[in-house]
Coordinates of C-alpha atoms (C1' of nucleotides) in Angstrom, one line a residue:
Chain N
X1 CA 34.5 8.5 -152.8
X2 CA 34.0 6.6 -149.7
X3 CA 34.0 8.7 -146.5
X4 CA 34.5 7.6 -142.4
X5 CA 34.0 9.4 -139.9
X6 CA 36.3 8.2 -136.6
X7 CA 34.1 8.8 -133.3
X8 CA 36.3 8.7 -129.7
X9 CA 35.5 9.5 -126.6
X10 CA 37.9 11.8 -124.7
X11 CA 40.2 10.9 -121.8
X12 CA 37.2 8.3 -121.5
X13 CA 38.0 6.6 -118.6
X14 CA 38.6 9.6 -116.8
X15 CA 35.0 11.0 -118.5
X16 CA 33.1 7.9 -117.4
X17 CA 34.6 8.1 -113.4
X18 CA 33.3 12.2 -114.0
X19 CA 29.6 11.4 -115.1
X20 CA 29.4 9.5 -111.6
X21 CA 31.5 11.6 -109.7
X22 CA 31.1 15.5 -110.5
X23 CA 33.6 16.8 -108.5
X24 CA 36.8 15.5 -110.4
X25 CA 35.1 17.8 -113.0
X26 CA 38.1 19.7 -113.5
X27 CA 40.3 18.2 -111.2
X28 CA 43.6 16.3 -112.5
X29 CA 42.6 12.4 -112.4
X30 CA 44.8 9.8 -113.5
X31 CA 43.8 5.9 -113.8
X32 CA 45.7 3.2 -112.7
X33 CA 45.8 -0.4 -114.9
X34 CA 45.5 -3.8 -113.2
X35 CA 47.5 -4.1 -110.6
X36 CA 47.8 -0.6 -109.7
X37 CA 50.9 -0.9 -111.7
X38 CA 51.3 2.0 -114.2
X39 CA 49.2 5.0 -115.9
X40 CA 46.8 3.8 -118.5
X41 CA 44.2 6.9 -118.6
X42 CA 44.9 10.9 -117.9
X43 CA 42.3 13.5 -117.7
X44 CA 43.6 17.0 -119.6
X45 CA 44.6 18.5 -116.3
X46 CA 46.6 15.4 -115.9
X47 CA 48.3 15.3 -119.3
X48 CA 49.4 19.0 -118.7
X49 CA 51.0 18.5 -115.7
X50 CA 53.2 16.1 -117.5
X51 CA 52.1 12.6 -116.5
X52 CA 52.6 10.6 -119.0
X53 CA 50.7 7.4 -121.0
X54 CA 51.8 4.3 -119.7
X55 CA 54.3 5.6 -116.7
X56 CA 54.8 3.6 -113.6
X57 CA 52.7 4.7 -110.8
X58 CA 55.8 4.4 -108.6
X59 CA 57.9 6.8 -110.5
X60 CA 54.6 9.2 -110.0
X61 CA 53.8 9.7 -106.3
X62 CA 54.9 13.0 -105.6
X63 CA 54.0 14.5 -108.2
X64 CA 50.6 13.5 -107.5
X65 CA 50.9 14.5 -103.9
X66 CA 52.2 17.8 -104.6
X67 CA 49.3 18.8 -107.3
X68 CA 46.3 16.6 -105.5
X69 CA 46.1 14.5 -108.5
X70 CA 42.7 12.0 -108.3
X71 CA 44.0 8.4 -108.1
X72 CA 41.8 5.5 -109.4
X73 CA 42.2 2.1 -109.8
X74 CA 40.6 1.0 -113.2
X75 CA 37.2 0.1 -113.4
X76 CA 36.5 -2.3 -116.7
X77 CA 33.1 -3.1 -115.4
X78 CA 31.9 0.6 -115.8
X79 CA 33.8 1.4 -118.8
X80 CA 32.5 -1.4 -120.9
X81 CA 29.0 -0.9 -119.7
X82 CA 29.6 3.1 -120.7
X83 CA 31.1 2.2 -123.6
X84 CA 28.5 -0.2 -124.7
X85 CA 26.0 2.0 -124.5
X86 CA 28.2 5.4 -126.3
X87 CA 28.5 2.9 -129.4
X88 CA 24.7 2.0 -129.5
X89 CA 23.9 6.1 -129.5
X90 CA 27.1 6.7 -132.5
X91 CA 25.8 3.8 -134.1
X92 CA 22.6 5.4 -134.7
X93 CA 23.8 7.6 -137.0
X94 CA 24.9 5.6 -139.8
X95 CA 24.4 2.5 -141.4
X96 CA 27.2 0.4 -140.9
X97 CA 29.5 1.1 -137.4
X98 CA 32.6 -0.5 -136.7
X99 CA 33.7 -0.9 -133.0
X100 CA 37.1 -0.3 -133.1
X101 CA 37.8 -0.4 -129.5
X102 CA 36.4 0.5 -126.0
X103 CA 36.3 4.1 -126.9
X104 CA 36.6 4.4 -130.7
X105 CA 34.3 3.3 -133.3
X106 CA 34.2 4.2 -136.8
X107 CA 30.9 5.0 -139.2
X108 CA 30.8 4.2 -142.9
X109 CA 29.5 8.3 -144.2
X110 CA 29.4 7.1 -148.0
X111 CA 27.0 9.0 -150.0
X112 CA 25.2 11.1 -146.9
X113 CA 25.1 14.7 -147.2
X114 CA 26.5 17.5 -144.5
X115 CA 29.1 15.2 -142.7
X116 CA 30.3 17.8 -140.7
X117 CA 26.6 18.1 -139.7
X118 CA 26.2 14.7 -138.2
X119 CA 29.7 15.0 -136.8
X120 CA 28.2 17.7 -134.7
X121 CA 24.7 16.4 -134.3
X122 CA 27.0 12.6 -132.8
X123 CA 28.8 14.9 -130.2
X124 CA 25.7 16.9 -128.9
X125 CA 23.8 13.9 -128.4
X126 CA 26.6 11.9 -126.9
X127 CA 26.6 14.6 -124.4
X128 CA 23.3 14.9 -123.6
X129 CA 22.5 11.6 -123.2
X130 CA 25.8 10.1 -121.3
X131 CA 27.1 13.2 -120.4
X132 CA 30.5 11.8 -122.0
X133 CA 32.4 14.6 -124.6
X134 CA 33.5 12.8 -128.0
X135 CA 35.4 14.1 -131.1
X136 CA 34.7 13.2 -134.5
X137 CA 37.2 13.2 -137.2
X138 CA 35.8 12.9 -141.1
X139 CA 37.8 12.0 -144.0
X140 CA 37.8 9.7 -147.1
X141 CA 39.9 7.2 -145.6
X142 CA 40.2 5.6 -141.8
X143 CA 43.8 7.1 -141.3
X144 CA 43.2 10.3 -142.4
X145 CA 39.6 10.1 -140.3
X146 CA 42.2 9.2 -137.1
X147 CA 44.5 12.1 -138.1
X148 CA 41.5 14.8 -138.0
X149 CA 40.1 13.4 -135.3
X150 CA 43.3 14.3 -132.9
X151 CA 43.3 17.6 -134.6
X152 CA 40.0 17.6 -133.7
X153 CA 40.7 16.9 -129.9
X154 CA 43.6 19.5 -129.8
X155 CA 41.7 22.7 -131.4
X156 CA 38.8 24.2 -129.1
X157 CA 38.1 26.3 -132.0
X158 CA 36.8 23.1 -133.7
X159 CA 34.7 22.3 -131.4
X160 CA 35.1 18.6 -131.7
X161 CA 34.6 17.9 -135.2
X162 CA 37.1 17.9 -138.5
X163 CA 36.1 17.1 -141.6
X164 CA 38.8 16.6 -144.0
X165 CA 37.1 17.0 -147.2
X166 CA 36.1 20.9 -146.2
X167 CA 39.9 21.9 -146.8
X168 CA 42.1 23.4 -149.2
X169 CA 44.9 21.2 -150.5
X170 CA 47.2 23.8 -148.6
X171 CA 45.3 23.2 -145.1
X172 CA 45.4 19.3 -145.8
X173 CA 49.2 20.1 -146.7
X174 CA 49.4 21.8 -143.3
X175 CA 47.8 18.9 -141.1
X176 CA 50.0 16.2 -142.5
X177 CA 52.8 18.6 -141.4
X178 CA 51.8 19.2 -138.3
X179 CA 51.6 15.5 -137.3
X180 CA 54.9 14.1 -136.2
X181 CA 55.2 10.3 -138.9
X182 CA 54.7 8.3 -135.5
X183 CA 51.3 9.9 -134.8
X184 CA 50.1 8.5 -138.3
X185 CA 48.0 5.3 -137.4
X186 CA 49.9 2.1 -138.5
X187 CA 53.4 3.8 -138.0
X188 CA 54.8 2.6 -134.4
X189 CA 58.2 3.3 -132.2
X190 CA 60.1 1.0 -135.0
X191 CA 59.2 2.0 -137.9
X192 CA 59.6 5.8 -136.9
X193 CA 63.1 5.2 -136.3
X194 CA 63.3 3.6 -139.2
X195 CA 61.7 5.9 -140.9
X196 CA 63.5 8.6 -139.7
X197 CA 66.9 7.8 -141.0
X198 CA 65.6 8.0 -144.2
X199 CA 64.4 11.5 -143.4
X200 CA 60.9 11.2 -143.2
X201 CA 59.7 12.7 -140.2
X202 CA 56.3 14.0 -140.9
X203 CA 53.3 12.8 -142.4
X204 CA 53.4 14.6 -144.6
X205 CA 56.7 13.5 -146.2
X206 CA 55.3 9.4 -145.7
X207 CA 52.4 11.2 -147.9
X208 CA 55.0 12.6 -150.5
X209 CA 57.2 9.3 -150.6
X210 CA 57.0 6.7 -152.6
X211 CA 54.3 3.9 -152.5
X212 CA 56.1 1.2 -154.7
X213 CA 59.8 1.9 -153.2
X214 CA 58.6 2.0 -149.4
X215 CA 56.4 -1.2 -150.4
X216 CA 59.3 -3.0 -151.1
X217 CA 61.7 -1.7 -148.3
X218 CA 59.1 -2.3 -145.9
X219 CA 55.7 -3.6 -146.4
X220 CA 52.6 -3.9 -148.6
X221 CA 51.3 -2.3 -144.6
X222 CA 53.3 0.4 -145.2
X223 CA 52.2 1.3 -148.5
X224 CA 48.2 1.1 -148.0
X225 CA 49.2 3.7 -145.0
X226 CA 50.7 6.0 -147.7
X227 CA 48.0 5.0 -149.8
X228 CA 45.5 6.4 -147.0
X229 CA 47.4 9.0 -146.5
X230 CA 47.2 10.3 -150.4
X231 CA 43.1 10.1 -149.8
X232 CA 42.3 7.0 -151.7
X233 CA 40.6 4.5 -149.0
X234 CA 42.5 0.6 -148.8
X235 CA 41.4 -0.1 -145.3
X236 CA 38.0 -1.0 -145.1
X237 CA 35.5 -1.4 -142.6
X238 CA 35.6 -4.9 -140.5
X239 CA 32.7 -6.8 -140.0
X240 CA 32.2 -6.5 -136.1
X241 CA 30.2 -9.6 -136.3
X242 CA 32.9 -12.2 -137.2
X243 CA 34.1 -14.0 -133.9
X244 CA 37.5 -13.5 -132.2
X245 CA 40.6 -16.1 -133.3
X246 CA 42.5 -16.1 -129.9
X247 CA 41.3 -15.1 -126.6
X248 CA 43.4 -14.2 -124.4
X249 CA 43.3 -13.7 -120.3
X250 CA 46.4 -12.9 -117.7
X251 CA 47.2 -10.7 -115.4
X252 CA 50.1 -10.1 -113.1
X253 CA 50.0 -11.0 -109.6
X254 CA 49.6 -9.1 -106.9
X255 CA 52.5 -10.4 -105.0
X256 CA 54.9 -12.7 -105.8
X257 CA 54.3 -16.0 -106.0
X258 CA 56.6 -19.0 -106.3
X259 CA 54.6 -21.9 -105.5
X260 CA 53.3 -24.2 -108.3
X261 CA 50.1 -24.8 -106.8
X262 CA 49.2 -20.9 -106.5
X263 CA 50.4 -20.8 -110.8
X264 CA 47.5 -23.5 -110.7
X265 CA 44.8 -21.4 -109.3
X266 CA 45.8 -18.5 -111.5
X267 CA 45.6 -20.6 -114.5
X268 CA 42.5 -21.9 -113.4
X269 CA 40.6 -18.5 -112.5
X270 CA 42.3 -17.4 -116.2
X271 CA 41.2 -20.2 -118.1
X272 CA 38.2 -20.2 -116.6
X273 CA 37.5 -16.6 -117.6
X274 CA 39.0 -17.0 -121.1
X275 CA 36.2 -20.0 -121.4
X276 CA 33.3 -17.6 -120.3
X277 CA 34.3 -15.7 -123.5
X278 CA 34.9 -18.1 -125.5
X279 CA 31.3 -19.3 -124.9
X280 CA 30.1 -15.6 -125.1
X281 CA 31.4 -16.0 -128.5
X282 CA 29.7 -19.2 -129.4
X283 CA 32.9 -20.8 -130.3
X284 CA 35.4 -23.9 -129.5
X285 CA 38.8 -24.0 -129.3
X286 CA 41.3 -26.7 -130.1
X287 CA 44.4 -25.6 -128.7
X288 CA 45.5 -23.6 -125.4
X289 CA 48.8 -21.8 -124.5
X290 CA 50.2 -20.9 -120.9
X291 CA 52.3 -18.6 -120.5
X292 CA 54.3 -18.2 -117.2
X293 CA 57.0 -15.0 -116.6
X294 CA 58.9 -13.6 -113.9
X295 CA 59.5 -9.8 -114.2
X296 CA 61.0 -9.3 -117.0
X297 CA 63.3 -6.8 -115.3
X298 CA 65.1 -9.2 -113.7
X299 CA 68.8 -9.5 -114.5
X300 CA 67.5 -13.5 -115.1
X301 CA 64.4 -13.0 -115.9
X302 CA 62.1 -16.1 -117.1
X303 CA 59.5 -16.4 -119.6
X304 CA 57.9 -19.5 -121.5
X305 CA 55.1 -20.7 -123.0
X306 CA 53.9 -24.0 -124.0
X307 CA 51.0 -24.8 -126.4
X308 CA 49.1 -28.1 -126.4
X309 CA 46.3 -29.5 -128.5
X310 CA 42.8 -31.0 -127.7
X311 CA 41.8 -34.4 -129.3
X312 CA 38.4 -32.7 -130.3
X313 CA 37.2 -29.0 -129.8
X314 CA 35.6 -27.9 -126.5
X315 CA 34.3 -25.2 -124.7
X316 CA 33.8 -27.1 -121.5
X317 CA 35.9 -25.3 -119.1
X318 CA 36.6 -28.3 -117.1
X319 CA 37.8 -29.7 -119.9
X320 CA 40.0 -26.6 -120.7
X321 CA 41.6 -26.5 -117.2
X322 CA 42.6 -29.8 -117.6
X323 CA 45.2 -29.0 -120.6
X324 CA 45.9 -25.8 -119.3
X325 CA 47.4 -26.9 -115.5
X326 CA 49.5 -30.1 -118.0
X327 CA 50.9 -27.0 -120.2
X328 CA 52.2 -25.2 -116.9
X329 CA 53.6 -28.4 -115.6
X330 CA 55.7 -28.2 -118.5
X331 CA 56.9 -25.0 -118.2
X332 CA 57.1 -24.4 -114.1
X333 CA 60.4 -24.1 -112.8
X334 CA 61.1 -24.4 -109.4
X335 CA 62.3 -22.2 -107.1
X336 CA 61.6 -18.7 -109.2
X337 CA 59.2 -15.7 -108.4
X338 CA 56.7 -15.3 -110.9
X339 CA 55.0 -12.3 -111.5
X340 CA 52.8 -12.8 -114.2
X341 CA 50.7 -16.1 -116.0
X342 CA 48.1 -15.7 -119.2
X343 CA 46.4 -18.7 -121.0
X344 CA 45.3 -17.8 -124.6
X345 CA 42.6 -19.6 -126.6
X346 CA 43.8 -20.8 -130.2
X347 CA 42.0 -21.9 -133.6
X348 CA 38.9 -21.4 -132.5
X349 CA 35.7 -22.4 -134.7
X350 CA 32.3 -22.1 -135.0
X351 CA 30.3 -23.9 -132.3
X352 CA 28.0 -25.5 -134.9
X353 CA 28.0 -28.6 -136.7
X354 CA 31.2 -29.8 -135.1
X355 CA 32.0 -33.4 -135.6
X356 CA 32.2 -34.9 -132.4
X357 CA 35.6 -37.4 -132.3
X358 CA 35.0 -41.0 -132.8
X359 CA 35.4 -41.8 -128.5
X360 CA 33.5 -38.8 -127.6
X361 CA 30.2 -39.4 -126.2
X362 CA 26.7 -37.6 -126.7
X363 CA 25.7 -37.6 -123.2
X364 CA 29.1 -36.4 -122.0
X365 CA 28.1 -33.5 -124.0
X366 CA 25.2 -32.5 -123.4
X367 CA 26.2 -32.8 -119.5
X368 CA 28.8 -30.3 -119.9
X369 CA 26.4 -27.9 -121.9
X370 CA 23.6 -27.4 -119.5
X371 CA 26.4 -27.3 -116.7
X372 CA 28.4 -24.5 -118.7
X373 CA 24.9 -22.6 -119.3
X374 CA 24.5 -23.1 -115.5
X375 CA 27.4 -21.9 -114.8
X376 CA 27.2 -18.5 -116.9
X377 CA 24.0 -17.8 -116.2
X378 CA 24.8 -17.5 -112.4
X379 CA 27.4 -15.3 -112.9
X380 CA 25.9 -12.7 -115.3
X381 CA 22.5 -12.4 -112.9
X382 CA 24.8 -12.6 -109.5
X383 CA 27.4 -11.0 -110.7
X384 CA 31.2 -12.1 -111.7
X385 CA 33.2 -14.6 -109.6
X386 CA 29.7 -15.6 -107.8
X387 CA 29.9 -19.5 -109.2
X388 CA 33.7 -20.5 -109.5
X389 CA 35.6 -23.8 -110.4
X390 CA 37.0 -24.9 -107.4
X391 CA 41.1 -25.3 -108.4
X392 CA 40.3 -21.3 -108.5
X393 CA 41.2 -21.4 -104.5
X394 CA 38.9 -19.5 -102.1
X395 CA 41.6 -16.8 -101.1
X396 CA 43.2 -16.0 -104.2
X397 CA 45.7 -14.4 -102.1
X398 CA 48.2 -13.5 -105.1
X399 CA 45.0 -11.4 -106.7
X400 CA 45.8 -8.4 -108.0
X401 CA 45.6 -4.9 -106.3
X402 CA 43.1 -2.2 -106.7
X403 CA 43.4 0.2 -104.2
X404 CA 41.8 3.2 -105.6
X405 CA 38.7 1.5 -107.5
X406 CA 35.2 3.2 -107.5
X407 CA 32.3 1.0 -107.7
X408 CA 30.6 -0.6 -110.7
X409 CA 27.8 2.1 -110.5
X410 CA 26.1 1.0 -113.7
X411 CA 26.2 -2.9 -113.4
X412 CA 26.1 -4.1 -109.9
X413 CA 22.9 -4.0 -107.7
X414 CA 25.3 -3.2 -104.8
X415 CA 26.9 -0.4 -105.9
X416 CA 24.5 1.4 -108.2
X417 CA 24.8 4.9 -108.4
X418 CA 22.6 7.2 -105.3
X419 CA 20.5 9.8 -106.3
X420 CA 20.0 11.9 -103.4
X421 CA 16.8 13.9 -103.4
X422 CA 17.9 17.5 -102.5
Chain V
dT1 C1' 77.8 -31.6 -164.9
dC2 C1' 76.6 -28.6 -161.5
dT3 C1' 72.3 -29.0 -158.0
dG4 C1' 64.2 -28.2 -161.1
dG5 C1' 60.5 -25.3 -160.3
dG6 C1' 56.6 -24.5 -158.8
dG7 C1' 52.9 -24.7 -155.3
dT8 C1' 50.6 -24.9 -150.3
dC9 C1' 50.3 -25.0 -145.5
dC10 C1' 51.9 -24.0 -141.0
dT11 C1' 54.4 -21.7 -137.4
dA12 C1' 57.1 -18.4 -134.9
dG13 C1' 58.1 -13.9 -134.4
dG14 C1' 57.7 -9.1 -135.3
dA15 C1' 55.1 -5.0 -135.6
dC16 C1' 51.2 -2.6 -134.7
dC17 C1' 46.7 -1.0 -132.2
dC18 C1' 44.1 0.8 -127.9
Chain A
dT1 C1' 59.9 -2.3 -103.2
dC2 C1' 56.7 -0.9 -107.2
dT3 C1' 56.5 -1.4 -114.8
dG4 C1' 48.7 -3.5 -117.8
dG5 C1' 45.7 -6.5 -120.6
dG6 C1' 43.7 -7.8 -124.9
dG7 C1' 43.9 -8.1 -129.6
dT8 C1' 45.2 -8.2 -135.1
dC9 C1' 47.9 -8.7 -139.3
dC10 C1' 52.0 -9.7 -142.0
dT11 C1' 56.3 -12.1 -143.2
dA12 C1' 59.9 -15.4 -143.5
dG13 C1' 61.2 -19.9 -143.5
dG14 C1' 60.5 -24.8 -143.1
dA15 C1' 58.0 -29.0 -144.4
dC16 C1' 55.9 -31.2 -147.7
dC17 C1' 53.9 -32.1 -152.4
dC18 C1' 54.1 -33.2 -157.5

DNA sequence: TCTGGGGTCCTAGGACCC
DNA sequence: TCTGGGGTCCTAGGACCC
């Protein structure tokens, strides 16, 4: 039987702003996303006074004045760098890791002995070394692992670690009740409401139903969850290796902005970014999309896209920009308040071996290379935004807010963390 | 008389995840 | 007044082929 275990940090972001500021031990903190727009991280303290995942910060502010809640802006620099090194530690453990997100990962357990053992041995070690508190959930298949891991995250008495295999068919019987059918991984907002009018409400009636008639009524998806959920793995591990197939960068602005040549900038800075990865990645792209909205909570509210494609494949962000500002042209309409732009990176491929078009010149090429290296190489040892494209603008006025931001303590020179001598 | 029967590839859109 | 950003996978339907 093949066995996962499911390793996630708790209330991470708020963990990681703890480990460099002690006092919030404790203390309510909640996290704010881009843009200072809505909640997108709670501490404990937080969640129990009610805030909820995803609210607007707006709809907030008394609440957080009337209980001193902790207010920060989010800080990716310091979570990824946190999380980067929390998935080299869990990854120790186990020969083959799978980086499911910033704070998740998942280890392949087959065949090795005491699993609730390592779960326990991950957690202390975790601690100890990043001072960040995980939970592991254990099970013979990635949902269930998910399943135990929240159970593991909601019972002290656990002390962070849940390993399916250890329980009675009656205990297993009681978890899957105890999990509303939306909790189960795979099974969002619509299909709970769908699934709900056929009476199934917990998972453990999506366990009990039928894998051939729900296959057909909804999805093969929906049948290797039930699958998962009867203990019999489908979902296996990815291969973490295997490059991205779209990358993706916008954000909303930071005030409104109407003008075409401020979309331009934005489009610029985001395809600029999107090409930094897309070179991190070691592969070219051969089409780009830019997207343009106004809020979408408008009574008219605007939102298009338009997709164009390159005569050859490129990572030359010059070259990218180009296409990208054309696509907005198409789209910009005059005259409205935009509140958001993203540009997304399409069929990408390998940067190797590509066959250079017929009109596309060696030299040209090799130009653009070293300038690109130049380019990221700058801003990885100088830090982010320290080399920019010029259509970027120098004010960036329509930026986005972050009011409430602590400093990138682990990967910055000027804002490393102080260790004051006592 | 009664509209072939497969196949593949691509795309847009839906649903989900954190 | 204020509502995130970055991904993946699946499906249905159209275009095209023989």
């Amino acid at each position: 039987m093949e066995q996962f275990a499911l390793v996630d940090c708790n209330n991470f972001y708020a963990s990681c702003e703890r480990v460099f500021n002690p006092s919030l031990r404790e203390k309510p903190i909640v996290i704010l996303s881009n843009n200072d727009g809505c909640v997108v991280a709670r501490s404990n303290e937080a969640k129990a006074l009610g805030v909820k995942m995803g609210v607007p910060f707006f709809k907030i502010t008394s609440l957080v004045e009337q209980h001193k809640i902790h207010v920060i802006s989010s800080n990716y620099a310091l979570y990824g760098d946190m999380s980067a090194r929390v998935m080299k530690v869990i990854g120790e453990f186990a020969p083959a890791q799978e980086v499911y997100s910033i704070d998740e990962s998942f280890l392949h357990l087959t065949g090795m002995r005491d699993l609730a053992g390592i779960g326990s041995q991950i957690r202390t070690r975790v601690k100890d070394w990043l001072g960040l508190p995980v939970c592991v959930g254990i099970a013979p298949t990635k949902t269930l692992a998910k399943l135990c891991n929240a159970t593991a995250k909601s019972y002290s008495k656990l002390e962070g670690v849940l390993d399916y295999n250890s329980l009675s068919d009656e205990r297993k019987a009681r978890l899957l009740q105890s999990f509303e059918v939306g909790a189960v991984w795979g099974i969002g907002r619509r299909l709970t409401d769908k699934l709900k009018m056929l009476g199934i409400t917990t998972a453990y009636a999506l366990r009990e139903s039928d894998p051939e008639e729900m296959s057909k009524r909804f999805s093969v998806v929906m049948k290797r969850t039930i699958t998962e959920l009867r203990g019999i793995s489908c979902i296996d591990m990815e291969n973490i290796d295997e490059a991205r197939k779209q990358i993706l960068s916008s954000r909303s602005f930071g005030r409104a902005v109407v003008d075409l040549h401020e979309l331009e900038e934005a489009v610029t800075m985001y395809t600029s970014r999107a090409a930094e990865k897309l070179r991190g990645d070691g592969s070219l792209a051969n089409e780009i999309n830019v997207y343009v909205r106004t809020s979408p909570y408008l009574q008219d509210a605007y939102a298009e896209s338009a997709t164009v494609k390159f005569p050859h494949p490129s990572d030359d962000t010059m070259f990218l920009i180009k296409y990208a500002v054309e696509a907005l042209r198409s789209i910009y309409k005059p005259g409205l308040v935009y509140q958001k732009a993203g540009v997304t990176l399409l069929n990408l491929v390998p940067n190797e071996g590509q066959q250079l078009s017929l009109f596309h010149s060696q030299a040209n090429d090799a130009k653009s290379k070293r300038m690109m290296q130049a380019l990221d190489q700058t801003n990885q040892k100088y830090g982010r935004g320290s080399l920019f494209i010029a259509g970027e603008g120098i004010n960036k006025s329509w930026q986005i807010r972050a009011e409430y931001k602590t400093p990138a303590y682990t990967t910055s020179w000027d804002e490393l963390a102080i260790v004051h001598a006592r």
